[in-house]
mmCIF file of C-alpha atoms and ligand atoms in Angstrom:
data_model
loop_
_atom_site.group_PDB
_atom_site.id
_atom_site.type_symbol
_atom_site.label_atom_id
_atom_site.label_comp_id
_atom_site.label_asym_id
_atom_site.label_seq_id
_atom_site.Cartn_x
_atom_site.Cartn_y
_atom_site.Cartn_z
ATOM 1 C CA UNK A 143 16.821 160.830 165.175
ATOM 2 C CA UNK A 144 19.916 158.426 165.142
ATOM 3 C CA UNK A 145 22.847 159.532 162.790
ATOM 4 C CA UNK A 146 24.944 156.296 161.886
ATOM 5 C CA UNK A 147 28.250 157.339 160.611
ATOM 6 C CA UNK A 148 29.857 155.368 158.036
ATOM 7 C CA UNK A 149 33.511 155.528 156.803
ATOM 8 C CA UNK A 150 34.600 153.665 153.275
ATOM 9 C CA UNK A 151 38.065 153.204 152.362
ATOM 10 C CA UNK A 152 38.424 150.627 149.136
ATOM 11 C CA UNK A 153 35.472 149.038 150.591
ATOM 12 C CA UNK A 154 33.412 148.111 146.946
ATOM 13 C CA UNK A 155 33.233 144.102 147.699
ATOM 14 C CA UNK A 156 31.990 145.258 151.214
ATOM 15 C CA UNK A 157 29.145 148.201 150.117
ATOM 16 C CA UNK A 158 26.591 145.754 149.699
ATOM 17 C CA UNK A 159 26.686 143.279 152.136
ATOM 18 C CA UNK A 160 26.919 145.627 154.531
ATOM 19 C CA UNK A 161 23.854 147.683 154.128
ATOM 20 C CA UNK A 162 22.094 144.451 153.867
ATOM 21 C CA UNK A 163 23.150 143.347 157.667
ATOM 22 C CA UNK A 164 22.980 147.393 158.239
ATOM 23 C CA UNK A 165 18.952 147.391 157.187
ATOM 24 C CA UNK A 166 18.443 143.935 158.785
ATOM 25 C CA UNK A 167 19.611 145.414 162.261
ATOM 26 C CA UNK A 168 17.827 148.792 162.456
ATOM 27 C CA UNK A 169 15.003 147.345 161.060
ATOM 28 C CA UNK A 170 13.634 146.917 164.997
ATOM 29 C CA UNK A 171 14.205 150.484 165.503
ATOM 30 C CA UNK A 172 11.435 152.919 165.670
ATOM 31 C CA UNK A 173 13.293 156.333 165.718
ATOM 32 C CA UNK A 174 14.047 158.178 162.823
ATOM 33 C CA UNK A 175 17.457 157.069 161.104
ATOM 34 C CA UNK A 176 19.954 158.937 158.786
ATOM 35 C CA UNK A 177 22.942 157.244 157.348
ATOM 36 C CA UNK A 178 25.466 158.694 156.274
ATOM 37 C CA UNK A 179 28.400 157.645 154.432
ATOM 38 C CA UNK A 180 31.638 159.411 154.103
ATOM 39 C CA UNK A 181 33.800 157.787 150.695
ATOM 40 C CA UNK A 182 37.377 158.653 151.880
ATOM 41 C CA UNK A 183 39.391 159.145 148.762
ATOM 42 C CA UNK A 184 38.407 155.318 147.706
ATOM 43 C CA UNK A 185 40.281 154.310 144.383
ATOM 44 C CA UNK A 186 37.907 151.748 143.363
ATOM 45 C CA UNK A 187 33.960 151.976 142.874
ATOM 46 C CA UNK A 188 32.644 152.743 146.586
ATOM 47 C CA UNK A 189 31.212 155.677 145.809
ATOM 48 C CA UNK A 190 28.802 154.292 142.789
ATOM 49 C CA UNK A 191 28.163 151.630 144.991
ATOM 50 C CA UNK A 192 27.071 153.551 147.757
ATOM 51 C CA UNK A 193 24.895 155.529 145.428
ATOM 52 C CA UNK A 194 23.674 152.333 144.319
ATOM 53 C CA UNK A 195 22.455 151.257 147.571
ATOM 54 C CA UNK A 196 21.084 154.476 148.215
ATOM 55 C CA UNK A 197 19.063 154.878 145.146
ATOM 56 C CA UNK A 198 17.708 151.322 145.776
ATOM 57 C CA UNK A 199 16.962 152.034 149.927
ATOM 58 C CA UNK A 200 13.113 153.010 151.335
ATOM 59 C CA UNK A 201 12.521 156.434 151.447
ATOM 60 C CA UNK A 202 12.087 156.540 155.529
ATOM 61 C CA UNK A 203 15.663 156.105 155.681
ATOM 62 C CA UNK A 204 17.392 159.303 155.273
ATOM 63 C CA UNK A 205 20.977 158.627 152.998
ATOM 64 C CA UNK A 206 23.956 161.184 152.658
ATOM 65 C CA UNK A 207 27.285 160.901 150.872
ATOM 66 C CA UNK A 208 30.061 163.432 151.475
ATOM 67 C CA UNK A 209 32.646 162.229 149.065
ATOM 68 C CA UNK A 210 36.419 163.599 150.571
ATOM 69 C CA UNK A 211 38.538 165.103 147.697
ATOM 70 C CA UNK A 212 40.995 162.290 148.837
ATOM 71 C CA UNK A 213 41.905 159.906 151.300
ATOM 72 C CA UNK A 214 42.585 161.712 154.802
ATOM 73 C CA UNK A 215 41.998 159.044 156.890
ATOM 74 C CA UNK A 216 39.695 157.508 159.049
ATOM 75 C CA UNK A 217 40.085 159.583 161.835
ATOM 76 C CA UNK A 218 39.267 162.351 159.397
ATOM 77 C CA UNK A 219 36.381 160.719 157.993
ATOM 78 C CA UNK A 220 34.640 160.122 160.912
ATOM 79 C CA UNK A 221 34.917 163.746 162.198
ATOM 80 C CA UNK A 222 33.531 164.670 158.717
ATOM 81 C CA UNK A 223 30.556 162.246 159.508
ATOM 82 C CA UNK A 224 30.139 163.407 162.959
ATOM 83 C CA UNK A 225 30.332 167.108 161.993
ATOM 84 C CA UNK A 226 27.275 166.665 159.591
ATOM 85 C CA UNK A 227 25.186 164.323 161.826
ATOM 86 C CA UNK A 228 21.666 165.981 162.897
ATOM 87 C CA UNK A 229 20.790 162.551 165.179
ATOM 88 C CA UNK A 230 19.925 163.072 168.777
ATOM 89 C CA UNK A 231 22.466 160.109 168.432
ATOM 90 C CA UNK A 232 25.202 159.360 166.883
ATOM 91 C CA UNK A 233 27.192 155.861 165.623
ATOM 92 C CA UNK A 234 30.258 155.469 163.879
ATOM 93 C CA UNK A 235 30.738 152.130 162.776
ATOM 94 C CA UNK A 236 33.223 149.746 160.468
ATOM 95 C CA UNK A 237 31.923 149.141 157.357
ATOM 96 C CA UNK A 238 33.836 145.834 156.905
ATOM 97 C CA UNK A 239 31.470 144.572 159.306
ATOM 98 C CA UNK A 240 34.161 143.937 161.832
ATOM 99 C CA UNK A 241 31.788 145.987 164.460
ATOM 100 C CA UNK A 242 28.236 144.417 163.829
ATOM 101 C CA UNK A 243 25.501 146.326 162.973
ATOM 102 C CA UNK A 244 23.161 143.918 165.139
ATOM 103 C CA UNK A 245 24.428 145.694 168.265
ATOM 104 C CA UNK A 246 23.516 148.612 167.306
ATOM 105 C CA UNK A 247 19.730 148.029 169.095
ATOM 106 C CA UNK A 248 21.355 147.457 172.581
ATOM 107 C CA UNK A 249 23.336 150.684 172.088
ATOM 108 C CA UNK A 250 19.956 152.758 171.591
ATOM 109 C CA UNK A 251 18.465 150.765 174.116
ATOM 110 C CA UNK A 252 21.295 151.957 176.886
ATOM 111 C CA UNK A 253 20.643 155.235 175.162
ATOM 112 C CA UNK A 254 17.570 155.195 176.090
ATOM 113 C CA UNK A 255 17.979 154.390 179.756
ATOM 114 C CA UNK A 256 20.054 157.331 180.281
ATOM 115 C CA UNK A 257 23.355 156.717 179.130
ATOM 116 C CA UNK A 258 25.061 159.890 177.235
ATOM 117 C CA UNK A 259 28.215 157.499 176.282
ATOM 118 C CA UNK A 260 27.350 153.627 175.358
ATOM 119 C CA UNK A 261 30.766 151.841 174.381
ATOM 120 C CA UNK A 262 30.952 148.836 172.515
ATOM 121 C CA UNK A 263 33.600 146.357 174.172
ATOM 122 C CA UNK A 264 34.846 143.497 172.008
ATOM 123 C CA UNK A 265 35.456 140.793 174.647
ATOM 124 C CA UNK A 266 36.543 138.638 171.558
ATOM 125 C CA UNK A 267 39.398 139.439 169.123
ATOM 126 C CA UNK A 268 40.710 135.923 167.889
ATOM 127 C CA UNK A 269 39.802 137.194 164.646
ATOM 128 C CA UNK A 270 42.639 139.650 164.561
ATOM 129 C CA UNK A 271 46.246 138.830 163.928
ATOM 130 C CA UNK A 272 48.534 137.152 167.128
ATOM 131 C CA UNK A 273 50.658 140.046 166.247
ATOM 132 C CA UNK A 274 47.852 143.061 166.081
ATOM 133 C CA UNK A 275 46.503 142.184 169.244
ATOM 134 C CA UNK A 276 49.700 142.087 171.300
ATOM 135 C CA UNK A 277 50.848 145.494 170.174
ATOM 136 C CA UNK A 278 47.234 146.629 170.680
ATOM 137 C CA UNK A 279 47.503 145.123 174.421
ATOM 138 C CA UNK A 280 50.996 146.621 174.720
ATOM 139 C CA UNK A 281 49.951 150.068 173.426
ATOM 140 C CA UNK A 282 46.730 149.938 175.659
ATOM 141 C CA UNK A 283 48.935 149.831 178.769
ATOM 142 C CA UNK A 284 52.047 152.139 177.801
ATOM 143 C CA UNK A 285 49.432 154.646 176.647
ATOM 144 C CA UNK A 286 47.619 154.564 179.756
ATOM 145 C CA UNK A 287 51.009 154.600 182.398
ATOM 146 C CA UNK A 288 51.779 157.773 180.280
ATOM 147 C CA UNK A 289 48.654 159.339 179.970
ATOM 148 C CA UNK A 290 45.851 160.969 182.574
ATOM 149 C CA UNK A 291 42.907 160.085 179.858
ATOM 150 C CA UNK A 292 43.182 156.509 180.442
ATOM 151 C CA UNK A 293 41.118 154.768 177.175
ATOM 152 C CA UNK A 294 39.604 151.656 177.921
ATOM 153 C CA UNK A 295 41.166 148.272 176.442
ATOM 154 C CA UNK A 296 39.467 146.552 173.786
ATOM 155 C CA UNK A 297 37.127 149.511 172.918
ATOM 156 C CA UNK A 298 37.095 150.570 168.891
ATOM 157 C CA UNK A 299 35.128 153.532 167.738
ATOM 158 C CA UNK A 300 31.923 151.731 168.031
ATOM 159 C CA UNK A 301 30.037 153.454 170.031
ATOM 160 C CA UNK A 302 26.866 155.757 170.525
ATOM 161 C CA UNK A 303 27.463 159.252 171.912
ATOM 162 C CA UNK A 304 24.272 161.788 172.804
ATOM 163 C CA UNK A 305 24.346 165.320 171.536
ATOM 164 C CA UNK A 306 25.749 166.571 174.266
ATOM 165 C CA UNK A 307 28.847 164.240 174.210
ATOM 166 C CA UNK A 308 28.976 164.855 170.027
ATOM 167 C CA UNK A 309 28.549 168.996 170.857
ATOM 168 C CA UNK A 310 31.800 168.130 173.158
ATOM 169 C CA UNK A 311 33.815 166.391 171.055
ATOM 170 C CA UNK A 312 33.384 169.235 168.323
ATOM 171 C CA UNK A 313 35.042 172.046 170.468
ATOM 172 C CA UNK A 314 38.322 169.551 170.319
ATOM 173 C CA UNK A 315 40.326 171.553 167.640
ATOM 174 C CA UNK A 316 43.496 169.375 166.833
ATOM 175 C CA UNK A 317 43.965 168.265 163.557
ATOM 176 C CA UNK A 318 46.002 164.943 164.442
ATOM 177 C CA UNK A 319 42.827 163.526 165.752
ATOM 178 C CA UNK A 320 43.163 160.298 167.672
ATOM 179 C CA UNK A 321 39.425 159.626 168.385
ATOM 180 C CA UNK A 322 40.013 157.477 170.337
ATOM 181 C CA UNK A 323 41.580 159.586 173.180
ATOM 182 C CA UNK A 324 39.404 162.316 172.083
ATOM 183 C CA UNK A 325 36.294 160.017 172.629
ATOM 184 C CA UNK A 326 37.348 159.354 175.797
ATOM 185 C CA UNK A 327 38.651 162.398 177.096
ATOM 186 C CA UNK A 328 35.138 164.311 176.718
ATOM 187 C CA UNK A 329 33.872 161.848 179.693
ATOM 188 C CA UNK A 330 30.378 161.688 180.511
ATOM 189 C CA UNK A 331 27.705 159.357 181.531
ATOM 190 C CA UNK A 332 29.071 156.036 179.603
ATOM 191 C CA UNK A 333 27.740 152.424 179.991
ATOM 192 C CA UNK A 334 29.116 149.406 178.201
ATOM 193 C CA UNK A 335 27.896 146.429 175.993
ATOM 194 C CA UNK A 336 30.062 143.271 174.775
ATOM 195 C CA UNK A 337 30.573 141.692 171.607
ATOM 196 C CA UNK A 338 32.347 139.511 169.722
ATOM 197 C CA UNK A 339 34.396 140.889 167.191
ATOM 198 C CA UNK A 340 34.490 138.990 163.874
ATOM 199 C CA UNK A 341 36.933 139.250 160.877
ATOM 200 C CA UNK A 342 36.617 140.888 157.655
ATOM 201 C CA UNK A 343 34.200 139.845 155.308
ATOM 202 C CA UNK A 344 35.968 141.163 152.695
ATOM 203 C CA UNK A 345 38.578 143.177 151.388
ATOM 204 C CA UNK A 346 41.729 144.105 153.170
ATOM 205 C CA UNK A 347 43.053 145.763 156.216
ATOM 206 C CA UNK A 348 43.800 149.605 155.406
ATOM 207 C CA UNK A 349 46.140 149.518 158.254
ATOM 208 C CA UNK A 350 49.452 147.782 157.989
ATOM 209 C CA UNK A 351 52.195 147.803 160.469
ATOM 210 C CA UNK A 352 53.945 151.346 160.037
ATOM 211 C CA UNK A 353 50.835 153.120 159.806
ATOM 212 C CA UNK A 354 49.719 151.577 163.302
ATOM 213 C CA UNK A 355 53.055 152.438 165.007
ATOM 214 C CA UNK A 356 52.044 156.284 163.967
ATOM 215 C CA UNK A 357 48.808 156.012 165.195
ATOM 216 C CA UNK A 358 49.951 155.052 168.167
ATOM 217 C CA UNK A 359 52.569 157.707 168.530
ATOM 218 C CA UNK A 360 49.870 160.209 167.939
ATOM 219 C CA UNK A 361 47.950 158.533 170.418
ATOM 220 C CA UNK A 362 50.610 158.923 173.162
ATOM 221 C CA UNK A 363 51.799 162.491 171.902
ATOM 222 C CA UNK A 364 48.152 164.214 171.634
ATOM 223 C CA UNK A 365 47.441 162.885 175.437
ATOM 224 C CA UNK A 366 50.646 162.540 177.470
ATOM 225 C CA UNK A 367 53.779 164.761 177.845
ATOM 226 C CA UNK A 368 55.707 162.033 180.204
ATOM 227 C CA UNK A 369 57.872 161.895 177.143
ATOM 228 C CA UNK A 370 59.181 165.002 176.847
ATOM 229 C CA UNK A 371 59.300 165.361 180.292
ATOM 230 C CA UNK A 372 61.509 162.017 181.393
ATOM 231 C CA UNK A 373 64.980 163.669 179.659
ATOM 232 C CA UNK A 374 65.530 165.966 182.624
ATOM 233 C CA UNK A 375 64.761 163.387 185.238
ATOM 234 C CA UNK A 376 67.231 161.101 183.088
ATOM 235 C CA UNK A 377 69.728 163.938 182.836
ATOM 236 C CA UNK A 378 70.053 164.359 186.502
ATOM 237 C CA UNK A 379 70.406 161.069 187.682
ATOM 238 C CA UNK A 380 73.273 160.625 184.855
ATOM 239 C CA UNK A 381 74.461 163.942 185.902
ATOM 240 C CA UNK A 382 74.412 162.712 189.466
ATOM 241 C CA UNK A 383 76.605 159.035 188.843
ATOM 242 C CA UNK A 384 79.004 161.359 186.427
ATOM 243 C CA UNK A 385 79.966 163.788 189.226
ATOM 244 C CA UNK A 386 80.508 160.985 191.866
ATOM 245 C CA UNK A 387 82.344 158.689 189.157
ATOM 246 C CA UNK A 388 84.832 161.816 188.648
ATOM 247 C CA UNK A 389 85.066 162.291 192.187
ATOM 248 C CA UNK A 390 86.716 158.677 192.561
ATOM 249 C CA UNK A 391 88.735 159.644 189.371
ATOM 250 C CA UNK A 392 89.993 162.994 191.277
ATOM 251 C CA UNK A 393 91.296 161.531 194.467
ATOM 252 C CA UNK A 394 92.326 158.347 192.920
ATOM 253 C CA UNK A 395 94.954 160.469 191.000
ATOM 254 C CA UNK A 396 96.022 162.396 194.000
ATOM 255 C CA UNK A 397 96.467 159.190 195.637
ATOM 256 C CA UNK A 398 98.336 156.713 193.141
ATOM 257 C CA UNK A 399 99.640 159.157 190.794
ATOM 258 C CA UNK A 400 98.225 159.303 186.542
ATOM 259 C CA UNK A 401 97.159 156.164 185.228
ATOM 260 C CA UNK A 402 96.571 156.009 181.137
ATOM 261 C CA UNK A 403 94.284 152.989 181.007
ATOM 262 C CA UNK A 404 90.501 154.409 180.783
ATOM 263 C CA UNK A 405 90.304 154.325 176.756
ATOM 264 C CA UNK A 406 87.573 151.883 176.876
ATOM 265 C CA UNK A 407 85.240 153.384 179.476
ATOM 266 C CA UNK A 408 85.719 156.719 178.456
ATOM 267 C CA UNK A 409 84.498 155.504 174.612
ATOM 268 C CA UNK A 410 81.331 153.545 176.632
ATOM 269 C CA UNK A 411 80.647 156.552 178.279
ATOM 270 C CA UNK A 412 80.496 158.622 175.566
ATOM 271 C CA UNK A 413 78.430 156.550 173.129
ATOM 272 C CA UNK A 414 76.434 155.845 176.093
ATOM 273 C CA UNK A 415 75.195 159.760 176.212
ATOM 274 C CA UNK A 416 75.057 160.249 172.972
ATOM 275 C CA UNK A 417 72.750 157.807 172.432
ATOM 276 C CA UNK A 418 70.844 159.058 174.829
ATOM 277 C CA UNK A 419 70.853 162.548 173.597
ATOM 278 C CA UNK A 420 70.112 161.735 170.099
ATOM 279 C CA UNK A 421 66.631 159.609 171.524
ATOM 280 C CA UNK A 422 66.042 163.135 173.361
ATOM 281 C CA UNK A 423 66.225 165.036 170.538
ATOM 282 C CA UNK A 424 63.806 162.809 168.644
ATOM 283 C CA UNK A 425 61.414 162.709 170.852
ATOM 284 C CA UNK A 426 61.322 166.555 170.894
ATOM 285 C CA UNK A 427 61.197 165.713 167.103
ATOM 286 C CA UNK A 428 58.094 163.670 167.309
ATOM 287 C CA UNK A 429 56.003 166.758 169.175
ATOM 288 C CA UNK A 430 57.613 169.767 167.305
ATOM 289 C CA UNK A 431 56.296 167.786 164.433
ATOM 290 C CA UNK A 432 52.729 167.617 165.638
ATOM 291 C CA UNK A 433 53.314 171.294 167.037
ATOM 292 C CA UNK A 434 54.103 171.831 163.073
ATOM 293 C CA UNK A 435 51.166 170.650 161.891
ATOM 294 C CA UNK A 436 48.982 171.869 163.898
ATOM 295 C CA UNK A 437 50.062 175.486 163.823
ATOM 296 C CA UNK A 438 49.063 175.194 160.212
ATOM 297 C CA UNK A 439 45.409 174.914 160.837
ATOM 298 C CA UNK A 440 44.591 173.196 158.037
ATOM 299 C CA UNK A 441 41.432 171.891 158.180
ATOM 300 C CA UNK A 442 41.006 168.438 158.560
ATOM 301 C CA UNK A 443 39.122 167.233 155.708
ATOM 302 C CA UNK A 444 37.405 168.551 152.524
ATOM 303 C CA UNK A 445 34.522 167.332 151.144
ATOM 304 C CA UNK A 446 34.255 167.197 147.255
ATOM 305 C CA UNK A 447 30.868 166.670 146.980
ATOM 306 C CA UNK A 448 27.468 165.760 149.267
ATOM 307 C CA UNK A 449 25.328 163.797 147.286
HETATM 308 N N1 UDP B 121 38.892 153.601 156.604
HETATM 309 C C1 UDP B 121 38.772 154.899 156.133
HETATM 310 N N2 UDP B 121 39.891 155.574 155.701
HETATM 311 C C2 UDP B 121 41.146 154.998 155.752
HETATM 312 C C3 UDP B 121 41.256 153.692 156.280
HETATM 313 C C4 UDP B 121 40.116 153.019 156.698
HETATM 314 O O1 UDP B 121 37.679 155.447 156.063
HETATM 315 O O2 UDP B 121 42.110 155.663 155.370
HETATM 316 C C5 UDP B 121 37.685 152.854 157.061
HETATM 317 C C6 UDP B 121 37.487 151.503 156.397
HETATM 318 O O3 UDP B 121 36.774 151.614 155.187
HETATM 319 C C7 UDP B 121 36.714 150.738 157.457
HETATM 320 C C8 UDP B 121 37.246 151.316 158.758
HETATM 321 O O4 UDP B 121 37.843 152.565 158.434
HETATM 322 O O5 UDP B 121 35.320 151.016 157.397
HETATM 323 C C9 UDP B 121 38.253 150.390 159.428
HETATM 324 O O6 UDP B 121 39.321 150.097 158.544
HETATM 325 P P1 UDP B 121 40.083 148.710 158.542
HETATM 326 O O7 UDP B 121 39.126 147.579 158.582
HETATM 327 O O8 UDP B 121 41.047 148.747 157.397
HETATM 328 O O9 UDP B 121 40.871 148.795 159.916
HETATM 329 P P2 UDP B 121 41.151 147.581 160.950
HETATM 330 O O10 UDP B 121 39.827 146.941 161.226
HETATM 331 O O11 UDP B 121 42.086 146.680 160.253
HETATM 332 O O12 UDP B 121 41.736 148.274 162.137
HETATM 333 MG MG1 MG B 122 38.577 146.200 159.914
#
């Protein structure tokens, strides 16, 4: 059986048209298919148009709705989904039809070779925004410098991943869940297969500019600690220039006698550091956060009702 997971945010326009190209595309398929749809806290009508659908779908295909109690996120959503999935296989997918469902074939098909992990690489993203995919590109590299699980460019959560890889990925406990990283960091088997990524069909983005530059924090924080870790390196070598900077200031004084002029780099200096200091201290702010949060052990979604 193939589990394809399905996360709605807001998404009413995009319900139907996207079970339409869903059915279309896994009409070829002859394995058993369950769909199921996770409403995350939408405001509008997704949920009575996902029932909608479902009411109106074959019986062969197998439909489930866990409706969140309220929006916690995509990355939350789709570890709902995944946590629920029977399928020997599992797909999370877009539902603004930004990952199409028509590749979904090829990814069974590479399951079917052998694959555990089949990635979906978008060799295409002129749909996206100049801006979005430069700070994607930018991210993609600083994240990987920093980190040892190295995720590879241009690769969404579209994908297929076996039991075995799914079984993985549940015994990953954090509650700021960059999937991502997580995705990536189970390893395994993993083969690849292109497409071109369209735009929206309809409806918005859920993800505007602040809420990326978070993700991508929590991307760097839940898989690299170079951060933390560069302040002492930084501190010594400052340490280092200070001491031989006085040392000149020492024997210069034996030598010539006291001198009052130094106002200005003395003010430089000290601005300088604590600068510097205050960047430290956020940066310890950013992971004693996340250490916060996920002390709590909250857990990371709660599902209203499965319909
Ligand atoms: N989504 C979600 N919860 C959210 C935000 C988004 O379930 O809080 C879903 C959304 O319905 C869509 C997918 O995640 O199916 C991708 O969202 P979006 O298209 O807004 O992201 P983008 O493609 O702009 O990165
Ligand atoms: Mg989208």
């Amino acid at each position: 059986m193939i589990s394809i997971i399905c996360p709605f945010y807001n998404e009413e326009q995009m319900v139907p048209i996207f079970f339409t190209e869903l059915l279309s595309a896994i009409g070829t398929i002859n394995d058993e298919i369950e769909i199921i749809c996770i409403n995350d806290g939408s405001k509008d009508q997704t949920l009575l148009s996902i029932i909608e659908q479902k009411n109106r779908l074959p019986p062969n295909i197998k439909v489930r709705i866990l409706d969140l109690s309220r929006n916690f996120g995509k990355e939350a959503a789709l570890t709902a989904g995944i946590d629920h999935a029977r399928g020997d296989a599992v797909i999370p997918i877009d539902t603004d039809l930004q990952d199409p469902p028509q590749l979904i074939p090829e990814l069974v098909k590479k399951w079917q070779e052998g694959f555990d992990v089949v990635l979906a690489k978008r060799c295409d993203r002129s749909c996206d925004t100049w801006l979005k995919r430069n700070t994607a590109q930018w991210f993609y590299k600083i994240h990987n410098k920093l980190s040892n699980t190295r995720i590879p460019e241009n690769v969404g959560d579209f994908r297929l991943l076996n039991r075995a890889a799914v079984e993985a990925l549940k015994q990953l406990p954090e509650r700021e869940r960059f999937m991502k990283g997580l995705f990536n960091w189970i390893g395994f088997k993993t083969a690849q297969v292109a497409y071109t990524r369209n735009g929206r069909k309809a409806g918005e983005s859920k993800f505007a500019m602040a809420k990326l530059w978070n993700f991508a924090l929590d991307g760097i924080t839940s898989f690299s600690t170079v951060p933390l870790k560069i302040w002492s390196y930084l501190g010594f070598l400052i340490s280092f220039f200070s001491f031989a900077y006085s040392s000149i200031i020492i024997v210069r004084t034996l030598i010539y006698g006291i001198d009052i002029p130094g106002y200005a780099s003395l003010l430089v200096v000290m601005l300088f550091l604590g600068g510097l200091q205050l960047i430290g201290i956020g940066v310890l702010g950013e992971y004693l956060g996340r250490i916060y949060i996920e002390t709590k052990n909250r857990p990371i979604y709660i599902i209203r009702q499965e319909l």
